[in-house]
GROMACS .gro file of C-alpha atoms in nm:
model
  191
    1UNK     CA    1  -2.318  -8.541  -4.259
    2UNK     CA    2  -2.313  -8.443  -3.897
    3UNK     CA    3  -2.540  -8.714  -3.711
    4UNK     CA    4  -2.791  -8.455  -3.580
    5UNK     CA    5  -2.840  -8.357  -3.867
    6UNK     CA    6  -2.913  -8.692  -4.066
    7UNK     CA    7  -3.145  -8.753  -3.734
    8UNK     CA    8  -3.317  -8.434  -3.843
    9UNK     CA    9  -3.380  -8.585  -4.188
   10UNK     CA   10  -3.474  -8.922  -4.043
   11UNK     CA   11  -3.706  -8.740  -3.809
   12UNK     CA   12  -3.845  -8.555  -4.127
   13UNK     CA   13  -3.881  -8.846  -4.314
   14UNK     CA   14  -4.056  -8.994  -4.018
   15UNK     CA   15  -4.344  -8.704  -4.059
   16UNK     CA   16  -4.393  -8.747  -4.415
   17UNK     CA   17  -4.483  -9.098  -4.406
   18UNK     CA   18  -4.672  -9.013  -4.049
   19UNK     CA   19  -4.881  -8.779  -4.252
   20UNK     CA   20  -4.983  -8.963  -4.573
   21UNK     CA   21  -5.088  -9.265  -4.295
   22UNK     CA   22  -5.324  -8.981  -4.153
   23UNK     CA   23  -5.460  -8.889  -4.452
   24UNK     CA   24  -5.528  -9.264  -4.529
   25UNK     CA   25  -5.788  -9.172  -4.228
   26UNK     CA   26  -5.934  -8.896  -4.352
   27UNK     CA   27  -6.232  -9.123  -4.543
   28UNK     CA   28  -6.308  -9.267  -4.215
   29UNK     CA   29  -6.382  -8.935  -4.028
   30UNK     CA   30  -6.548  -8.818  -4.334
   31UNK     CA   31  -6.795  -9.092  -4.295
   32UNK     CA   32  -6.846  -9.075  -3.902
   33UNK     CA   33  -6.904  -8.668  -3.943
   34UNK     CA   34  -7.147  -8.761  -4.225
   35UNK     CA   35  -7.330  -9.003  -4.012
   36UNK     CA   36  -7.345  -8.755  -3.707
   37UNK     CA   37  -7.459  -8.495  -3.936
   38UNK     CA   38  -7.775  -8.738  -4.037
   39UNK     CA   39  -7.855  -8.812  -3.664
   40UNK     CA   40  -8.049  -8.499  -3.655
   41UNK     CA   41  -8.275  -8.240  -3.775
   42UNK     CA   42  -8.070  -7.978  -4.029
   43UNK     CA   43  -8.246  -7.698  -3.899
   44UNK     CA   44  -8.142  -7.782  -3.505
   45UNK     CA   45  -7.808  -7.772  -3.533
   46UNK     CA   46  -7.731  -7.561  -3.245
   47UNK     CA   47  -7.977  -7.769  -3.012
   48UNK     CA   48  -7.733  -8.042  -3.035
   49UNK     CA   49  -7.400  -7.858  -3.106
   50UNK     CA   50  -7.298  -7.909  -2.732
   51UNK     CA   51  -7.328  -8.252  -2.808
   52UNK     CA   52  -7.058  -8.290  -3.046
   53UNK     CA   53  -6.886  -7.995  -3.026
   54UNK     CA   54  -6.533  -8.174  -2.901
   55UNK     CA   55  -6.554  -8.322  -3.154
   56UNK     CA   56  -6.585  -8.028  -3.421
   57UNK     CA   57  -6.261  -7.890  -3.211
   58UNK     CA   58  -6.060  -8.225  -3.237
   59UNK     CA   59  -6.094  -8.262  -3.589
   60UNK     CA   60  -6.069  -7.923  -3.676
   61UNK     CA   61  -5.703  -7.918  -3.509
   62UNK     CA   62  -5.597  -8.274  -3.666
   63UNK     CA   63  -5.685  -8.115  -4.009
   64UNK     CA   64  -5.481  -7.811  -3.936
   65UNK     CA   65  -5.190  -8.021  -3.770
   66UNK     CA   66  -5.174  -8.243  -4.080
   67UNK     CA   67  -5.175  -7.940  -4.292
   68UNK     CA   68  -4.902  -7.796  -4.115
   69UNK     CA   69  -4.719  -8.068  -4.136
   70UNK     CA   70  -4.739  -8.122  -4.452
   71UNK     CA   71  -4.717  -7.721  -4.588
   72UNK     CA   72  -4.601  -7.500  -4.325
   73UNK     CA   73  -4.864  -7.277  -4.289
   74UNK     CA   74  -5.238  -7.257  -4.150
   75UNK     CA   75  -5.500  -7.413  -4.316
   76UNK     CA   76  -5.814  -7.245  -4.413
   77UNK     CA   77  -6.153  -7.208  -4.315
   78UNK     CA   78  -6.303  -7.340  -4.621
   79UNK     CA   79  -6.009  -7.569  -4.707
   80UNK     CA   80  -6.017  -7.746  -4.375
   81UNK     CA   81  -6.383  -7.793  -4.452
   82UNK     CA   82  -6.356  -7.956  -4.793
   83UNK     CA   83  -6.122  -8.165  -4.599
   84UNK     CA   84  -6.355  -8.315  -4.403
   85UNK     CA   85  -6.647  -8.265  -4.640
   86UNK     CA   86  -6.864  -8.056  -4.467
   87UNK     CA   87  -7.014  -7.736  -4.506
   88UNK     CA   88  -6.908  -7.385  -4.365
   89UNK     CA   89  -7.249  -7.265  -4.390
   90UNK     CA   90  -7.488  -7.252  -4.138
   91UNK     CA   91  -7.788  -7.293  -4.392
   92UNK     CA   92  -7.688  -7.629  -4.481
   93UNK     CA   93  -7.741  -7.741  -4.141
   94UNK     CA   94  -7.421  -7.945  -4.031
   95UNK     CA   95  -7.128  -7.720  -4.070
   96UNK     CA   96  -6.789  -7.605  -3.956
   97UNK     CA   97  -6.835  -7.324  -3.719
   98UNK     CA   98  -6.552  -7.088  -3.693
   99UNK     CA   99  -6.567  -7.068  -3.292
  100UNK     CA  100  -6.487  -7.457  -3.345
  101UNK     CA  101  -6.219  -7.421  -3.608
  102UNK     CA  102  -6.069  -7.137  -3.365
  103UNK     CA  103  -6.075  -7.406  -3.076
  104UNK     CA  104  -5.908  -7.599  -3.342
  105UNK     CA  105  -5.652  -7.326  -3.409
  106UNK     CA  106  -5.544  -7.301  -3.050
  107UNK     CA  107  -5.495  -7.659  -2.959
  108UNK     CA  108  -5.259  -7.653  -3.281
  109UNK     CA  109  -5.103  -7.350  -3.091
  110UNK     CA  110  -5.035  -7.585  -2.780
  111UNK     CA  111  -4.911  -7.862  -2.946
  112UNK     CA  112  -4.665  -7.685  -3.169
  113UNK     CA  113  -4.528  -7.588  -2.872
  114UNK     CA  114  -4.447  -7.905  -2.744
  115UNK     CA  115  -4.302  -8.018  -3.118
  116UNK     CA  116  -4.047  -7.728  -3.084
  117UNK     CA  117  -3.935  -7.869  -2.753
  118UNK     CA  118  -3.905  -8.208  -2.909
  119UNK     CA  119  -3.748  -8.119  -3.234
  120UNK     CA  120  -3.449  -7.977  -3.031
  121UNK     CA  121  -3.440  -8.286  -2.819
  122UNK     CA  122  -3.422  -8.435  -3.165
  123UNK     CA  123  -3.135  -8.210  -3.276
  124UNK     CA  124  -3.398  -8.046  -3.539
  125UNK     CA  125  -3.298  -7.708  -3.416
  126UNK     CA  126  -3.457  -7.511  -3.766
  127UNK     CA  127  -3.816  -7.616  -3.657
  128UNK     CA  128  -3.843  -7.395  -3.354
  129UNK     CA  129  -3.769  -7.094  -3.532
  130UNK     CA  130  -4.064  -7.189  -3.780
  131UNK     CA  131  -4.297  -7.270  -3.526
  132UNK     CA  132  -4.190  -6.950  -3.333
  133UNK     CA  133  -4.275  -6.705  -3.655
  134UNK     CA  134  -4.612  -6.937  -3.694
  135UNK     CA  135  -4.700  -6.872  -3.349
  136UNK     CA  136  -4.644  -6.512  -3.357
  137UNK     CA  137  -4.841  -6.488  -3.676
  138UNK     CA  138  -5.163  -6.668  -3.504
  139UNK     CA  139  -5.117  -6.477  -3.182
  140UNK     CA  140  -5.119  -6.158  -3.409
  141UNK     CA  141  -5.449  -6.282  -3.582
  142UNK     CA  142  -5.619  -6.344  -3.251
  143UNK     CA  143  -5.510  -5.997  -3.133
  144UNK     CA  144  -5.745  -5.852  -3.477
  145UNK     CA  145  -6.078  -6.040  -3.272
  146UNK     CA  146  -6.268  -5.932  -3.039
  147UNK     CA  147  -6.324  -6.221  -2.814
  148UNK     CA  148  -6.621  -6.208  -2.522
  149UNK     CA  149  -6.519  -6.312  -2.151
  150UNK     CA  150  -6.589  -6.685  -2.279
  151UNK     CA  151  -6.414  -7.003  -2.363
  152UNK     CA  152  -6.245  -6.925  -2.704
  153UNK     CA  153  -6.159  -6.560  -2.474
  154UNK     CA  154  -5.967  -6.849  -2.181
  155UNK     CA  155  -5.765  -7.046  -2.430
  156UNK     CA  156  -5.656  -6.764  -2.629
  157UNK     CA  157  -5.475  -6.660  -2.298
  158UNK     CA  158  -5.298  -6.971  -2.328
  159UNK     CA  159  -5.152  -6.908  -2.677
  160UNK     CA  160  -4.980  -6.618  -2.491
  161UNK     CA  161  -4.789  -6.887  -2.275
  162UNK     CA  162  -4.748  -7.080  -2.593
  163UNK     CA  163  -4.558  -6.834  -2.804
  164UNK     CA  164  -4.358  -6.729  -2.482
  165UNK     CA  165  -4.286  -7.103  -2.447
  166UNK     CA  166  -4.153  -7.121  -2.789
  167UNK     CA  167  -3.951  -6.825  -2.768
  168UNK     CA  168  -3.786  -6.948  -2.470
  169UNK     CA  169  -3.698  -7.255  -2.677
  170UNK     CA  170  -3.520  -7.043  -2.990
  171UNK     CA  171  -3.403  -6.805  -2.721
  172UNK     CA  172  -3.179  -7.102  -2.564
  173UNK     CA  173  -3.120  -7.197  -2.873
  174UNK     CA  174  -2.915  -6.855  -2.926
  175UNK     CA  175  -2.720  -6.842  -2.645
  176UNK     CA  176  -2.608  -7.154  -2.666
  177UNK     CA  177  -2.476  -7.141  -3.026
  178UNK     CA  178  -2.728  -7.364  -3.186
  179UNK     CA  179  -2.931  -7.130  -3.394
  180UNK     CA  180  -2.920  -7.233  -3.726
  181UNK     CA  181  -2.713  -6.936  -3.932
  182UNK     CA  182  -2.641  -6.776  -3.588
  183UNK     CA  183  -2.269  -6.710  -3.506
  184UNK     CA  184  -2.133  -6.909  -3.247
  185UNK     CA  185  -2.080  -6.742  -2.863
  186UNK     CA  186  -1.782  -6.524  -2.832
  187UNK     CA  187  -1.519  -6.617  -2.608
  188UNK     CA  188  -1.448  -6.306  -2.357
  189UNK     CA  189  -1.093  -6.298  -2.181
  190UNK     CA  190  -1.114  -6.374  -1.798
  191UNK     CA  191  -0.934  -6.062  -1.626
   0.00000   0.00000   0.00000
């Protein structure tokens, strides 16, 4: 086995066992988001949302890092919610708000995009070109919404740099030859 590749593996191997230590966390952040959720009124949920939303955002993107970690895809709305048992319904007071999980969404955006810089460093040259098709796929889901002049409006800006980021990554990737199931460079003769 070529050594970059059997430090691909390793590397894989690496994330598997990285992941099921995460989940071993989940319990604990269930708790703490239960305990937040009981530190105030049900009905005034969006009199202290600025309080804790970070926090919504930050655990929103773990779940949907682990997730993608784990199956290669995005994880959804009400999925990433029974993940951290809470609600998705704003009539059950605490709840997963989709502006947060969106937050959520984009920070996974960013840091994808420094994974498919380190898997090549890594020699894991296959993982770029998954990331890339995720990106474009999330950046084409954005493009669907109609996002005000606001926050969520900002960092969805940066997902543009993201995916370009990305591309640059399997673009280099091509040129040089190391595309996986790419054909090597052709040699031109020097006149």
């Amino acid at each position: 086995m070529h050594s970059r590749s059997w430090f691909a593996v390793c590397i894989s191997a690496a994330v598997v066992t990285l992941c099921e230590k995460c989940r071993g966390h989940l319990p604990r952040v269930r708790e703490l988001l239960k305990q937040l959720a009981s530190s105030f009124p049900s009905d005034q949920y969006y009199r202290y949302h600025d309080q804790f939303r970070m926090v919504c955002q930050s655990v929103s993107f773990l779940g949907a890092f682990l997730h993608y970690l784990e199956m290669n895809d995005l994880i959804s709305r009400s999925d990433l919610a029974a993940m951290m048992e809470v609600s998705v319904s704003a009539a059950d007071g605490f709840h997963l708000t989709l502006e947060d999980m969106l937050q959520g969404f984009l920070q996974l955006a960013s840091e994808l995009a420094r994974l498919a810089i380190n898997s090549v460093i890594h020699g894991d040259f296959r993982r770029p070109l998954s990331i890339a098709a995720f990106l474009n796929q999330i950046n084409s889901a954005f493009q669907l919404l109609n996002l005000k002049n606001d926050f969520l409006r900002r960092r969805y800006d940066g997902l543009k740099y993201d995916v370009k980021k990305v591309e640059e990554v399997v673009y280099d990737l091509a040129i040089r030859g190391l595309k996986p199931d790419a054909a090597p460079p052709s040699k031109t003769a020097e006149v």
